[in-house]
Amino acid sequence: MSAVTMSEAGTNFAYLDEETKRMIRRAILKAIAIPGYQVPFASREMPMPYGWGTGGVQVTAAVIGPDDVLKVIDQGADDTTNAVSIRAFFRKVARVAVTTHTAEATVIQTRHRIPEHPLIEGQILVYQVPIPEPLRFLEPRETETRTMHALEEYGLMHVKLYEDIAHHGRIATSYAYPVKVAGRYVMDPSPIPKFDNPKMHLSPALQLFGAGREKRIYAIPPHTDVRSLDFEDHPFEIQRFDEPCALCGARNVYLDEVILDDRGGRMFVCSDTDNCESRQADAQKETAA
Amino acid sequence: MTLPLSVRDISKSFVMHLRGGIELPVFSGVSFDVATGECLVLGGPSGVGKSSILKMLYGNYGVDGGSILVRHGETVVDLARAEPREVLDVRRATLGYVSQFLRAIPRVSALEIVAEPLVARGTERQLALARAGELLARLNLPRDLWHLPPATFSGGEQQRVNIARGFISDHPILLLDEPTASLDAANRAVVMAMIEEKKARGVALVGIFHDADVRDRVASRIVDVSSYSLRGAA
Amino acid sequence: MSEGPLLIARDVGKNYGNRIGCTDVSFDLWPGEVLAIVGESGSGKTTLLNCLSTRLNADRGTVTYRMRDGVARDLAALGEAERRFLMRTDWGFVHQNPADGLRMGVSAGANVGERLMAVGNRHYGRIRHCAEDWLNRVEIDVDRIDDRPRAFSGGMRQRLQIARNLVTSPRLVFMDEPTGGLDVSVQARLLDLVRGLVRDLGLSVIIVTHDLAVARLLSHRMMVMKEGRVIEQGLTDRVLDDPREPYTQLLVSSIPQA
C-alpha cells in the first residue's frame, strides 16, 4: 500500500478498498455508456445506516481523488446532520478539501436537490437514491420491470400520470418525477423536486446515481437529453412560487416553507442555503460599497 | 339449374354409449329433391325419424352416410361434410329453420330475437326491427310482450316468436318442424297463409306437420319416411 | 373470408414431466369465429389455451397467426418484444379472476387506458374519452371512472376486464372461464354483453369453459377435451344435440334441464 492511498486512521483512501472501488467504477462506466440504465453492483456495508446515503457515499468514494473538493447537501442545505456527517466522513477517510460553495466543488453529493448555481463541465453530481425503479409503483415484480425496460414498454409510467390528473386535475407528482434519458430509458431522478428536472437536461456535469440498499448505479453523462414524461394536453410544468425568497429575494429558485409560529405565520426561503447566503453576502457588499 | 335441395341416400343411427353402446338405427337410404316453390312434407307416424331428417338438413345432427346438397348462392354445399363455418354461412344466407321449441337467450327481447336473422344478413337494424314488429303483429303476439325476453312466455307465444324469426328473412330454403303445434285456429291460419306466400315467392320448403288438416293444405308432395325407417327392424 | 384462417394450430402438445397437459391438437380459427374448448377440470383445456396464447411454450407442434399486415407468423418464432406487442394490441386475454387481468390499485379509467398509453397514446383527454366510451359499452356507469376496481362487484370487474382488453380493437380474444365464479343473473348479463360485442366487432374468440350452456350461447364451434386430447369437435349445436363420443354424451346428459 502506498502512502497516498492509506490514511492515518489505517483505512484505505476514501474508506473502500481498491478492488471494491474498481468494481464500482466498472459499474459507473457501464452506467455512463448506457444512460439511464440501472447497473447492478455489489453494494458494500458502509459505516452508516441504509437511507443515509450509502449508495451515494460508495459512488463518491469510487470517484473522488486527493485533489477533489467535496460539497455535500441534504435537501439543499450544507448544514443538516446527514450532510455534515458525510462531509466529515470523507474529510477523515480521504482528507479531501470540502466546501459549501457549489462553484468551488468538483464532487457534489446530494440528497433531494440539484444546486441552483449552474454546474459546469468537470463537476460530478452524485445523487443518493432510495428506490431506483420508477416502474415499481405499479409493477412490483422486478423480473417484469426489467423486461419492460429491456423492451421499452413504458406505458405504465403514463398510467401513473393519468391517475394524477384523474384524481387531482393535473399531474400532482412533485418529486421523483420520471424522466426519459437519451430517448431510451425511463429513470427515477431520485426524490428531487420536479423543479430541478430541467437542470438535468443537457447538463455539462456528470450525474451519477447510487442506490446502496437496492444495489444499483445509473448515470446521465454530460450533455445528455433528459425529458420529463407528460401528456400532450397536460405538459410537464415545474413548481412556481408567487413570492421571492424572504431572505435573499431570489426568484426562480426552489423555496422551502418555514412555519414561524402557531398562528399561521410562515415564510418562504431558499432551499439551497449556499446560494441564499452567497446572495445575501453579495447584497451586503453592494450596500457597503 | 340445380335444385335448391337434394337429399341422396342419407342414413342415421344413434349409438347410446351411456346405455352400453347399443346402436339405434333410425333410417337409411332416404333420398328426395325439393324444387323452388314447393312444400315437401315429411310424413309417417311419430318416431320414424322425421324430426331427425329435418335436423340433419339443418346441420344440427350429424349424417352417417349419403349427402345433402344445398344450393348456396353460386355453389353447392354438401351439408353432410361441410365445415362448421360453411354450415353457419349456409344457415345465414340460404337455410331457415323453425324449430318446435324456442331457445330463448337471456336478456334479449322478442323483437330482437325475431330481427336477428335479418341483421345478420346485413339489414339495417331499425328496418329489421320494424319488419319483426309487422310479423309479430300479424301473428297476434300482444304488443306489450315485444320488448320482453320470451323465456317466460307461454308455449304458444314462444312458438309465434319462433315462427316470426324463421319467416322474417328471405332464405331460399325453409325448414319447418311442427310450426303450428301449439297454435290456435286463427294463428294456424296465419301460418298457413305465410307458407303459401313463401311458396309463391319460390322458396323451397320442407316441413313436418302433425295436424293433417294443415298438412293437406300446404303440402305440394308428401314423402313417407316410414318406408326408410329402420326402427321396426331394430 | 377469402383471407384464410386467423390462427392455425397443428399438433400442439405440452407435457408436465411425464404427464400430458395437452397433445395432438389441430384446428383452424377463422376471422369472426368463436371456438369453445370444453371439458372438465384437468382435461387440458387451460393448458391448450395458454399454449395458443403464448403464455406457455408448447413442447410440440406449431401455432401460426396471421398478423395485422396479413403475414402469417409462427408464434414460437416471434421475438419477446413482438410477442408482447401482439398480446397488448391485436389480442385480448380475459382471465377467470378479474384481479389477474386488472390493475386493482389504479382507477377504472386507467385500467381501460393502459393499453392506449402502451401503444404511445399521449393525449390525456382522448384517452379519457375513449375510456368513458368503453365503460359505457360494458354497462359501467361513467361516474365510476375514477374508482378503483376494488370497489366494484365481481360482474363489474369482469366487464371492466373486457373493456380493458377491447380498447385496442384486438382481432382475437382468449377467454378462460370468463363467467366462472359469478352469480347466475350476473353471468347472464355478461354473456349477453360478450355475445353482442363479439357480433358487433366481428371478434374471433377462443373461450375455455366447463359450462356447456356458455358454449352454446357464445360459440359457433366447440372442441371437447378429455385427458389432454380433443375427442370431438364440430358445430356447437351439432356436438351438443348429437354427441358422438361416450364422454361427450356423458357431459351433455349431465346438464340439468332448466
XYZ file of N, CA and C in Angstrom, chain C residues 36-39 212 222-226 229-234 239 247-248 251:
60
model
N -65.310 -22.703 -28.692
C -65.326 -23.046 -27.277
C -64.515 -24.316 -27.073
N -63.690 -24.311 -26.035
C -62.969 -25.518 -25.634
C -63.608 -25.961 -24.329
N -64.244 -27.137 -24.341
C -64.938 -27.583 -23.140
C -64.313 -28.878 -22.625
N -64.613 -29.171 -21.395
C -64.058 -30.353 -20.746
C -63.996 -30.081 -19.265
N -71.491 -25.939 -20.517
C -71.960 -26.152 -21.885
C -72.986 -25.111 -22.312
N -67.236 -26.013 -31.252
C -66.605 -26.410 -30.000
C -65.713 -27.616 -30.144
N -64.771 -27.706 -29.218
C -63.890 -28.861 -29.120
C -64.072 -29.429 -27.720
N -64.272 -30.738 -27.649
C -64.416 -31.381 -26.349
C -63.082 -32.038 -26.011
N -62.552 -31.713 -24.843
C -61.256 -32.279 -24.449
C -61.392 -33.242 -23.300
N -60.583 -34.293 -23.383
C -60.520 -35.270 -22.284
C -59.094 -35.779 -22.212
N -56.586 -34.573 -24.829
C -56.837 -34.716 -26.264
C -58.202 -34.151 -26.635
N -58.303 -33.705 -27.893
C -59.602 -33.303 -28.420
C -60.296 -34.575 -28.886
N -61.416 -34.920 -28.231
C -62.058 -36.183 -28.594
C -63.231 -35.967 -29.549
N -63.754 -34.748 -29.602
C -64.838 -34.494 -30.537
C -64.862 -33.011 -30.831
N -65.096 -32.645 -32.088
C -65.238 -31.229 -32.384
C -66.208 -31.024 -33.535
N -66.763 -29.850 -33.619
C -67.705 -29.553 -34.686
C -68.544 -28.338 -34.341
N -72.581 -30.765 -31.875
C -71.917 -31.524 -30.807
C -72.847 -31.683 -29.599
N -67.815 -39.829 -23.960
C -67.584 -38.796 -22.953
C -68.456 -37.568 -23.214
N -68.603 -37.200 -24.502
C -69.445 -36.051 -24.827
C -70.898 -36.339 -24.447
N -71.171 -35.822 -20.813
C -71.173 -34.399 -20.476
C -72.541 -33.786 -20.731
